[in-house]
Every structure is written in C-alpha cells, then in structure tokens.
Coordinates of C-alpha atoms in Angstrom, one line a residue:
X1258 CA -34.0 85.8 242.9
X1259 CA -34.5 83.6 239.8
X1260 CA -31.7 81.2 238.8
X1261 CA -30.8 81.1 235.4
X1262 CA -28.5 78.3 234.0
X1263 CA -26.5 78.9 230.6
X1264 CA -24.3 76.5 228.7
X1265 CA -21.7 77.3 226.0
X1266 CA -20.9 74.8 223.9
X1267 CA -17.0 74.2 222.0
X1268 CA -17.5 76.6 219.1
X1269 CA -18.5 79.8 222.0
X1270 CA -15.1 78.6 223.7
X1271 CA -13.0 78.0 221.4
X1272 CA -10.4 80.1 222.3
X1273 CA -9.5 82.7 224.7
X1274 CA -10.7 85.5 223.1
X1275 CA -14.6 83.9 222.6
X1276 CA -14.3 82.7 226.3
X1277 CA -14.0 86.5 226.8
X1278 CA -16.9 87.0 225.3
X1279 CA -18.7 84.4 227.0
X1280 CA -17.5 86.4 230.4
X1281 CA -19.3 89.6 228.7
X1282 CA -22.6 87.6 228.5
X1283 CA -22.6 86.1 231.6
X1284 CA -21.8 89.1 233.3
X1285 CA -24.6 91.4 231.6
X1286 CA -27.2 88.4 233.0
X1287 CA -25.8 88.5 236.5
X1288 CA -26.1 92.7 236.5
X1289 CA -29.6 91.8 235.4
X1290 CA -29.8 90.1 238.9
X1291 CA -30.5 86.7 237.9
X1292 CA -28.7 83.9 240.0
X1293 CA -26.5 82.1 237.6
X1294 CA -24.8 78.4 236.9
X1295 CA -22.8 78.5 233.5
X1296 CA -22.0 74.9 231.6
X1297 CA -18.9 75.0 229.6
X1298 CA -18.3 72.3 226.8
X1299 CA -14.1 71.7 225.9
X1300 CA -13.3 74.3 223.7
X1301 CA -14.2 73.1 219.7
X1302 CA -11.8 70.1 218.6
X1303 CA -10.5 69.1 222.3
X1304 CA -12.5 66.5 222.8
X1305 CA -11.4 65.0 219.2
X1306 CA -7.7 65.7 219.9
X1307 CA -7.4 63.9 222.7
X1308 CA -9.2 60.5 221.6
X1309 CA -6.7 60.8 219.0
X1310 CA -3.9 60.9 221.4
X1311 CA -5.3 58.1 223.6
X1312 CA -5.8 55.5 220.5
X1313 CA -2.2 56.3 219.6
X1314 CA -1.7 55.0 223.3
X1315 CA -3.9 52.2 222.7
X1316 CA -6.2 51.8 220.0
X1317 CA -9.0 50.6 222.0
X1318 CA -8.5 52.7 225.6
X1319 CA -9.7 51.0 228.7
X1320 CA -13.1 53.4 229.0
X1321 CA -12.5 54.5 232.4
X1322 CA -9.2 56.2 231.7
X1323 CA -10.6 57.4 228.5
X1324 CA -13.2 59.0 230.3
X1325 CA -10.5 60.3 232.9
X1326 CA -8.5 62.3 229.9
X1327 CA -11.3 63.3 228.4
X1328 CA -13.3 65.1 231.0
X1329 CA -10.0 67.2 231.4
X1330 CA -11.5 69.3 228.3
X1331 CA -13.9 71.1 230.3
X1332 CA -12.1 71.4 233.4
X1333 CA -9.8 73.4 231.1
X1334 CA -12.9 75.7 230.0
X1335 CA -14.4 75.8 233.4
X1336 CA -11.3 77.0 234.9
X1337 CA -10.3 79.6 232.4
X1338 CA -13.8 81.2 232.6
X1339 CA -13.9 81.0 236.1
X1340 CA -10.6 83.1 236.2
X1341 CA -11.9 85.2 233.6
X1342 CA -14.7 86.3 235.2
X1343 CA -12.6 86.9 238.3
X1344 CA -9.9 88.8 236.8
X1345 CA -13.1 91.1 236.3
X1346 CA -14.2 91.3 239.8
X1347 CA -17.3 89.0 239.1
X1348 CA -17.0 86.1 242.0
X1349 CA -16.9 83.0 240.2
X1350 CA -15.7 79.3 241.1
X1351 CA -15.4 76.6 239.0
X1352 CA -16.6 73.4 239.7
X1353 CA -16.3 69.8 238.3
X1354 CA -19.2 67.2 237.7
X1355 CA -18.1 64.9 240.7
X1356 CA -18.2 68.4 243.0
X1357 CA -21.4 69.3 241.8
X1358 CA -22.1 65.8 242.5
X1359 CA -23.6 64.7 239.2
X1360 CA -24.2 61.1 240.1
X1361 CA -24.4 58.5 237.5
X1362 CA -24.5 54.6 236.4
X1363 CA -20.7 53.1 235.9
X1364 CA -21.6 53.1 232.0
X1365 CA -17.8 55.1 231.0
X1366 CA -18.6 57.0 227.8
X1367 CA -22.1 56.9 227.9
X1368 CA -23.4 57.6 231.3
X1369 CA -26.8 58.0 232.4
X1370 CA -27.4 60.7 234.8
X1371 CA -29.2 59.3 238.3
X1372 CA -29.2 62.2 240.2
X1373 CA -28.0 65.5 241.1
X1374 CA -26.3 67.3 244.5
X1375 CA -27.3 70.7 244.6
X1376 CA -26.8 71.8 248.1
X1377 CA -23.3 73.2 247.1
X1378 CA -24.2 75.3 243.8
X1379 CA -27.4 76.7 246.2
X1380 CA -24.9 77.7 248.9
X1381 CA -22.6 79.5 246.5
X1382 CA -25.4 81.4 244.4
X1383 CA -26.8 82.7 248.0
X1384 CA -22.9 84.1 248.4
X1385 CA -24.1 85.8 245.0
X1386 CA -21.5 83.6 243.2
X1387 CA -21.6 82.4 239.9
X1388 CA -21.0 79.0 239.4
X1389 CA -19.3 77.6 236.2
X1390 CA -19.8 73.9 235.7
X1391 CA -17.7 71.4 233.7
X1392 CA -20.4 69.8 231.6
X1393 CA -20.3 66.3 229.7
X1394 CA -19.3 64.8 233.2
X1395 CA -20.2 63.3 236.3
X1396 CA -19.2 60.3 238.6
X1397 CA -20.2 56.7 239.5
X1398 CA -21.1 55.3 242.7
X1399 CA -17.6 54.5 243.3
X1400 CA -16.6 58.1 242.4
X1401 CA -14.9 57.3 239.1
X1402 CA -15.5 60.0 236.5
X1403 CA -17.8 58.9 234.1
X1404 CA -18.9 61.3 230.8
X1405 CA -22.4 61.6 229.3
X1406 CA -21.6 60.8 225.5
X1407 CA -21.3 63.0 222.5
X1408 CA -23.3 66.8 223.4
X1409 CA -23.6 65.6 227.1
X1410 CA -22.8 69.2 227.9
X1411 CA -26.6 69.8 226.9
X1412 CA -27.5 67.3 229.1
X1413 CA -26.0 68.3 232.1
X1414 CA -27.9 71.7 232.0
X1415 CA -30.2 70.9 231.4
X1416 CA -30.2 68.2 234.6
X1417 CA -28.8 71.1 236.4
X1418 CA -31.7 73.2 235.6
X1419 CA -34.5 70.4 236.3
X1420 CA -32.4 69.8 239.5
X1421 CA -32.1 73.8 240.5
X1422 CA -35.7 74.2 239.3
X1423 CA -34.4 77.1 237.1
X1424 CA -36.6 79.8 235.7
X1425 CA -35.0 78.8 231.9
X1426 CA -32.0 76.7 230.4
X1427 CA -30.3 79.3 228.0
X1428 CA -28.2 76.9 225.3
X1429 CA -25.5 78.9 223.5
X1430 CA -24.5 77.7 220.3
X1431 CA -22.8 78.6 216.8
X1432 CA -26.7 79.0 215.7
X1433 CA -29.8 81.6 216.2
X1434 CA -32.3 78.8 217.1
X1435 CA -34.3 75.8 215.9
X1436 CA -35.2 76.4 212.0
X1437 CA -37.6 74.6 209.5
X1438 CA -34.8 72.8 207.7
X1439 CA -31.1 73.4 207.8
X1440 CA -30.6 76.8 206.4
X1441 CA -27.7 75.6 204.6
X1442 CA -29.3 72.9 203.1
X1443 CA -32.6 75.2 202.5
X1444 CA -31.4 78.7 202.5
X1445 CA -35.4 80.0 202.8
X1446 CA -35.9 77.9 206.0
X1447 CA -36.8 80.3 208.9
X1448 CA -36.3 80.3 212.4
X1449 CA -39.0 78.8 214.5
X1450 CA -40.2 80.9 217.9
X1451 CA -41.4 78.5 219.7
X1452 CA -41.6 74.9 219.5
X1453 CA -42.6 71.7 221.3
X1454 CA -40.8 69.5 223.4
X1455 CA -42.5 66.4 221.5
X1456 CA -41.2 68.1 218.4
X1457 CA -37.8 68.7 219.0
X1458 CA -37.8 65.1 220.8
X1459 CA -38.2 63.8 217.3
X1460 CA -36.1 66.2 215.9
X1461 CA -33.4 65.6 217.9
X1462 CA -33.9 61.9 216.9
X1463 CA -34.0 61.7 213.3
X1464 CA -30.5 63.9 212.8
X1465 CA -31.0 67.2 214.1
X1466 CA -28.2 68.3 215.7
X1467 CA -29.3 71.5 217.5
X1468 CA -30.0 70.3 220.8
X1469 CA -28.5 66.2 222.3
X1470 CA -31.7 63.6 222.7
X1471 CA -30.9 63.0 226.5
X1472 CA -31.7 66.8 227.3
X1473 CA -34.5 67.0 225.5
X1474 CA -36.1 64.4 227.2
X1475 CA -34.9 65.7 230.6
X1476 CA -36.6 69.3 229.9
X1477 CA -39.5 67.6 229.0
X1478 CA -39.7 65.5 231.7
X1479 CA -39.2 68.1 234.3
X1480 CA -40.4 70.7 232.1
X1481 CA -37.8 73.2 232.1
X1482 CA -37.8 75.9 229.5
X1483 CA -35.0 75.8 227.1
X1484 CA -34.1 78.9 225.0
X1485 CA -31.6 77.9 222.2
X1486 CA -29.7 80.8 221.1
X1487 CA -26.7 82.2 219.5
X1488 CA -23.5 83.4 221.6
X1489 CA -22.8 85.5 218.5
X1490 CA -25.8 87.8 218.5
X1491 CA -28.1 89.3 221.0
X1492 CA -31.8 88.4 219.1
X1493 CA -34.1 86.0 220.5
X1494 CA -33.6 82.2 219.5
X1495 CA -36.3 79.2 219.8
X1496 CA -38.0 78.3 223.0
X1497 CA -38.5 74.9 224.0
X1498 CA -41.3 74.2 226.0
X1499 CA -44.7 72.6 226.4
X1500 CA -47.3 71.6 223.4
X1501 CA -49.3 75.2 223.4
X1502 CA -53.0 75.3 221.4
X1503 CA -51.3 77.5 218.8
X1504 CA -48.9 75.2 217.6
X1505 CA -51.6 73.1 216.2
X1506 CA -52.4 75.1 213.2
X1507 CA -48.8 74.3 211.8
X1508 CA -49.1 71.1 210.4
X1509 CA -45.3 70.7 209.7
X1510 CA -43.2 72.2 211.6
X1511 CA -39.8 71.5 210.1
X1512 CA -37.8 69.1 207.7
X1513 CA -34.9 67.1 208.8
X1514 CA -32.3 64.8 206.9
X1515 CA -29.9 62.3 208.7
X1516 CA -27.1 60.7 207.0
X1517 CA -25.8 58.8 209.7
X1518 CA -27.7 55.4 209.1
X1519 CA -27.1 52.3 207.2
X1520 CA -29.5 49.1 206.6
X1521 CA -29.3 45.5 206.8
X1522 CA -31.0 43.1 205.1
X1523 CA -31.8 39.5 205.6
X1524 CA -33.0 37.7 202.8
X1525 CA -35.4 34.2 203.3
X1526 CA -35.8 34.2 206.7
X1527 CA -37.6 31.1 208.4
X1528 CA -41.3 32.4 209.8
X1529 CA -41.6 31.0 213.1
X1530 CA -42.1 32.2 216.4
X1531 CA -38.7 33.3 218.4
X1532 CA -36.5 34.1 215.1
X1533 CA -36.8 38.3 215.2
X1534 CA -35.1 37.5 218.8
X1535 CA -31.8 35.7 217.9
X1536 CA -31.4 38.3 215.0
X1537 CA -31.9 41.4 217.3
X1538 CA -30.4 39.9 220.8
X1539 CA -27.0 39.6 219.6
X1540 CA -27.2 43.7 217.8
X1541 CA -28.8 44.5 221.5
X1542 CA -26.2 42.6 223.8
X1543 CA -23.4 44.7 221.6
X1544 CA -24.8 47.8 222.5
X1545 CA -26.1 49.0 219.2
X1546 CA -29.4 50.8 218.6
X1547 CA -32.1 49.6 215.6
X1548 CA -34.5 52.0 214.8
X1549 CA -36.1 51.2 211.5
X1550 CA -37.8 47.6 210.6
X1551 CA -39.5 46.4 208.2
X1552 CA -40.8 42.8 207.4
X1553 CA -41.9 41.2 204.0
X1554 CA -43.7 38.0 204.1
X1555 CA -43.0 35.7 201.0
X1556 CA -45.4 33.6 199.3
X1557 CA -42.9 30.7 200.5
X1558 CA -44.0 31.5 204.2
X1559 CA -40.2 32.9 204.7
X1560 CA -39.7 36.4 205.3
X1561 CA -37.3 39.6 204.6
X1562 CA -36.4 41.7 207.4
X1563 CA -34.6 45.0 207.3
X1564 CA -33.0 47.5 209.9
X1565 CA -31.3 50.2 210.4
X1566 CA -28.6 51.1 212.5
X1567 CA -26.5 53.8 213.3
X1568 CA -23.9 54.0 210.4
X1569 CA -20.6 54.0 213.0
X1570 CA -22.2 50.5 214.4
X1571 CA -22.8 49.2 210.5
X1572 CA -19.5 47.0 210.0
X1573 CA -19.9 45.3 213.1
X1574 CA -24.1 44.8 213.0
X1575 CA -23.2 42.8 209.8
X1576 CA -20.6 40.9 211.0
X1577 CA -23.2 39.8 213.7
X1578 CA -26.1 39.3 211.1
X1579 CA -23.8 36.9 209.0
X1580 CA -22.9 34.8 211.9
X1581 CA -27.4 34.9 213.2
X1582 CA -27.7 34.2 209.0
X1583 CA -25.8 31.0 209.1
X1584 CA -27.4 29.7 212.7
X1585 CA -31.0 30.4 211.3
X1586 CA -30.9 29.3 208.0
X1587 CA -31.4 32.6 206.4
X1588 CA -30.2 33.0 202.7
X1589 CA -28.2 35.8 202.9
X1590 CA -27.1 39.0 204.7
X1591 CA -26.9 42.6 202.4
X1592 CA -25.7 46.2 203.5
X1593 CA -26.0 49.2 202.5
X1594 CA -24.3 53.0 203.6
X1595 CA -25.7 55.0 200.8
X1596 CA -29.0 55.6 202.7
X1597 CA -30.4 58.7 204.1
X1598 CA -33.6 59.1 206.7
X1599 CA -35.9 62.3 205.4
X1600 CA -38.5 63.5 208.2
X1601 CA -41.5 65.9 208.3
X1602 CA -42.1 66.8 212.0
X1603 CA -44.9 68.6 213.5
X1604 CA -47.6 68.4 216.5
X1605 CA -50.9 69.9 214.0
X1606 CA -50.2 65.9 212.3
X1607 CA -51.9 64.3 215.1
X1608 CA -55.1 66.1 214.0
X1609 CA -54.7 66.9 210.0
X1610 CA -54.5 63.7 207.8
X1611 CA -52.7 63.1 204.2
X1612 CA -49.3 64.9 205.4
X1613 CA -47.8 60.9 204.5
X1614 CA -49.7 61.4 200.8
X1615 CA -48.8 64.6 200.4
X1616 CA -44.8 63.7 201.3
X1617 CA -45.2 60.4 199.2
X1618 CA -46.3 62.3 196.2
X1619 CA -43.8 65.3 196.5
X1620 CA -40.7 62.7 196.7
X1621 CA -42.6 60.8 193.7
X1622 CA -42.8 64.1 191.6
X1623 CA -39.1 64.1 192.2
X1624 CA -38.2 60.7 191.0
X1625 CA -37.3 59.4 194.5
X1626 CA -37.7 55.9 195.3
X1627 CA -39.2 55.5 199.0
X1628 CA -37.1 52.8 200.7
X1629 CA -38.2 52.2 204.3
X1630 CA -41.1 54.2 206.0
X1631 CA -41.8 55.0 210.0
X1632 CA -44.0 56.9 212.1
X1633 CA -44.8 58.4 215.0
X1634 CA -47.5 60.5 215.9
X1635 CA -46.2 63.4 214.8
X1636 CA -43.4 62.3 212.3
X1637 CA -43.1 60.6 209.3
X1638 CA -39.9 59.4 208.3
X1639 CA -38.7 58.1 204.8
X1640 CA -35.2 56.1 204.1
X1641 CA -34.4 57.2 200.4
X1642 CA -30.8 56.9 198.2
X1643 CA -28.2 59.3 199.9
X1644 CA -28.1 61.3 196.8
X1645 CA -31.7 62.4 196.9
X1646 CA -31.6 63.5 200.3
X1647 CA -30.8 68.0 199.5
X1648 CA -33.3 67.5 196.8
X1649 CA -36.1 65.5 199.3
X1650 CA -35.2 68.2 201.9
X1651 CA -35.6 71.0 199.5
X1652 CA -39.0 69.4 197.7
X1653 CA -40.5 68.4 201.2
X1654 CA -39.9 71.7 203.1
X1655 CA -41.7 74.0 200.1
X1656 CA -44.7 71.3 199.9
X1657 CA -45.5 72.2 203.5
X1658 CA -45.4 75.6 202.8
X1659 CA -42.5 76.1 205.5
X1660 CA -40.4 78.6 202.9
X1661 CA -39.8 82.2 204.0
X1662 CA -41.5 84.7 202.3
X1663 CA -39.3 86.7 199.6

C-alpha cells in the first residue's frame, strides 16, 4: 500500500465549509487505497491575528511563548478535520508536531527540522487510519514547541514525506501549479508540467511564492516527488521532481519578480584585507540574510560595496552599516526600498549561451536601467527601479518565448 502525504494550506481551510471540502478530497484518495498523512496549515489570517494579539501583550513576545500561541492555529485545523472526517465514518486522528515527534533545533520562530519519529504515524496507517498532522510545528530537545517560520507547513510535508518515504507529496493551494510568470502579472503565462527541483530551488529563492525554500530543498535532497495543485479543481498541477533530458530544450523556464529587497550602499570604503568582514559580521551576528554584492574599486584604491537584504531587515541593516561606516572610515552609508529583483530561471541555461544578452537587451529596449546583477547556473537575476518591475516581467517572459499561444 503506497502512502500518500497531502498538505492544505490557510486559503483550502479557511473556514468550515472549505475544511469540508478538504474531507471530500481526502476521502476520494483514501477509497483509492492509498495510505494517507494530511498537513493542515491555520486556516487563512490565524496566524496574522494572533501575532497581532500577542504584540498588544508585548510588543516584542518572548519567542518561545510566541511560538506556543501560535502553533495553536493548526491544532485548531487539525482537530476540526480530524472530526470532520470522523463524523463521516473515515477513522481519523489528529496529531500535533511534538506527537509526530518532529524534532528540531531550539531556534523559536524559525526552526530547523533535525529529525522525524515515524514509528507512530506507521502504526496508525497499518490500523488504515488517516493521520492529519499540525504542520508549521515541531519541538526542541527539551520538548518546547518550536515553529518552522513563514510556509513551514510545506516544509513539514514535505519532511514527513522524505521521512515516510512516500510515493508523492501532494501540496494544495489557492493555485493550479507552478506557471511561467505570475499569471496576474502576465495573464499569457502558462502552467508548467513538470519542472525541476534545481529550478524551483531558485524559484522559490528569488520571490516565488508557490512552494517555501526549506521544502524544496528537502524534496530535493531526499528526492520526493511533489505535485503542486489546486484544492479548487480536480486537473493536474506541476510536478516537482528530478532534472529529466527533456527539460533541456527549454532554455527559460519561467520569469519571476520579488519586491521584498532593499540595498545598501557604502560609499569610499578602505581596500584592505579583513574590511568586507566587519561590514557583514555584525548584519550576520543579527540574523539577517545578504544575498546580492557588488564591489567597485575606485581609482583612489577605496572601494563601493552594495547589498541587499531582505526588505523587513532594511531599517535595522542600516542602522548597523552606519555604526561599521564610522568604525572603518567609510564615507557614507545610502539605502534604498524602491528596488525590485527580476529573474529568468531555467536548467537548458547551463548549455545555451547569450540568455544574459538577450535579457540585458530586452530590459534595454525598455528603458530600464540594470542596477545589480547575479547568477547562478541556471539563473540570472537583475535589481532594477521598483516601478519597472510588471513591465521587465512582461518584456522578459515574451523575449523567451514563454507566452501562451492565442
């Protein structure tokens, strides 16, 4: 008997009536005879609601007890499916991340999974029970409850899955699937079949908000097959799975835009040996994450260095730049929020060259002034003015010939 594990996230939950409907899916897979574990997120705008009840407690909550009130969300959802499913004579039990003995590091908010228990979910799928998991949760070594950051639901199934050694890791969302762009943003984008775990990796990176980084990188580490589809609709979504010959011949597989990045700027910075460390220790000892750099060597022998950061970690990565600024002798610290990050993604780049000429010249036939550029081996990212980004999206996804036909 294969084991299949599903997870809903907040918008398929939201309320009683789609938790209903959830039971209705569930309980067609289980009459299919599939074994089955089902991850619930909080139902859509719990988790929000009740930070904004604990900052009116305090407005910076000790993390542990945040992460006790928070996890509450899905208990909620795991419970009320659990009964729902029972109510229809489908045995069901609910269980919580410490039960199901998600183990993790003591790092409240954003914990890294370090290992699963799966002893108990194996002994109630062989009583032909389905078992319906509070997601985005798990406990420390000292069994504290600890949560897995923003779309940790994803990651917990698809940890469960690796653990479970699943057949596939179904991921219901408010979408049909991985596209080319964002279809609101690009309404000829079109829904990708298949694509790569290296692919949606950097997607998931650069501001796509399908599927949560961490899972990613556990499916593709254990290489579990992930099908992201919609609760709403019963057609096939996007598979995630290993790089396959025929997804070389696309060159570009999709177009993303992120507008949740900021940059820093430090103007005349002394050129010696040991300064890029006392500007980026400080930003790394306060837990936030650079991605983009970029150095300029004056004629002077001083230099200009520029990062990004996540936009929600701007104020304070400036604060801490000033204070680097004034130890080093640097001439002066600028900002900026008004950025977005434009990215062409696709496996075929590691063997096709001038996709970065081709996106150069399509932003330059646009009038759009390249700020910042990175690579990978299969992405190409450009920081541009916010207000360009629709338009770069737009230019960039019909240059690569990813429009649907008419």
């Amino acid at each position: 008997m294969g084991v299949i594990v599903q997870k809903y996230g907040g918008t398929s939950v939201a309320d009683l009536d789609r938790i209903r409907h959830v039971a209705d899916r569930v309980i067609r897979t289980a009459r299919q005879g599939h074994a089955l574990v089902v991850i619930v997120s909080a139902m859509a705008g719990v988790t929000d609601g009740l930070i904004a009840l604990a900052r009116r407690v305090d407005p910076e909550p000790d993390k542990r007890e945040l992460d006790a009130l928070l996890a509450t969300g899905e208990q909620t959802t795991a419970a009320l499916l659990a009964m729902t499913l029972r109510a229809r004579g489908v045995p069901a039990q609910s269980l919580l991340g410490f039960q199901v003995e998600v183990r993790t590091d003591f790092c409240y908010g954003n914990a890294r999974i370090q290992d699963i228990g799966v002893e108990r979910m194996r002994r109630l799928l062989d009583q032909g029970v389905i078992v319906v998991v509070a997601g985005f949760q798990g406990c420390d070594p000292e069994g504290n409850i600890t949560t897995l950051g923003r779309g940790g639901s994803d990651t917990s199934a698809v940890a469960i899955a690796a653990a479970l050694r699943a057949d596939c890791c179904e991921i219901y969302t408010d979408v049909p699937g991985v596209f080319t762009a964002d279809p609101n943003l690009v309404p000829r984008a079109r829904k990708l079949e298949r694509i790569s775990y290296e692919e949606m990796l950097e997607m998931a990176s650069i501001g796509a908000k399908v599927l949560q980084i961490r899972s990613v990188e556990f499916a593709m580490k254990y290489r579990v097959p992930v099908h992201v589809r919609s609760t709403f609709s019963d057609e096939e979504g996007t598979m995630v799975v290993a790089e396959e010959n025929g997804m070389e011949r696309v060159v570009v597989s999709a177009v993303t835009m992120s507008k949740t990045d900021a940059r820093i700027t430090l103007k005349n910075v002394p050129d010696r040996p040991g300064i890029a460390a006392r500007i980026f220790t400080p930003v790394a000892e306060a837990g936030i994450c650079v991605d983009m750099i970029i150095q300029n060597t004056r004629a002077s022998g001083a230099t200009d260095l520029t990062f990004t950061v996540p936009r929600a970690d701007y104020r304070k990565a400036l604060a801490i730049e000033r204070q680097v600024a004034a130890e080093i002798g640097a001439e002066e610290v600028l900002g900026d929020e008004s950025i977005a990050k434009v990215s062409v993604t696709g496996v075929g780049m590691r063997s096709h060259p001038g996709v970065a000429a081709r996106m150069f010249a399509t932003l330059a036939r646009e009038g759009i002034n390249i700020l910042m550029i990175s690579t990978s081996e299969i992405r190409i990212s450009c920081v541009i003015e916010q207000k360009y980004a629709e338009l770069a999206v737009q230019s960039l996804h019909s240059a690569f010939g990813l429009d649907a036909p008419a």
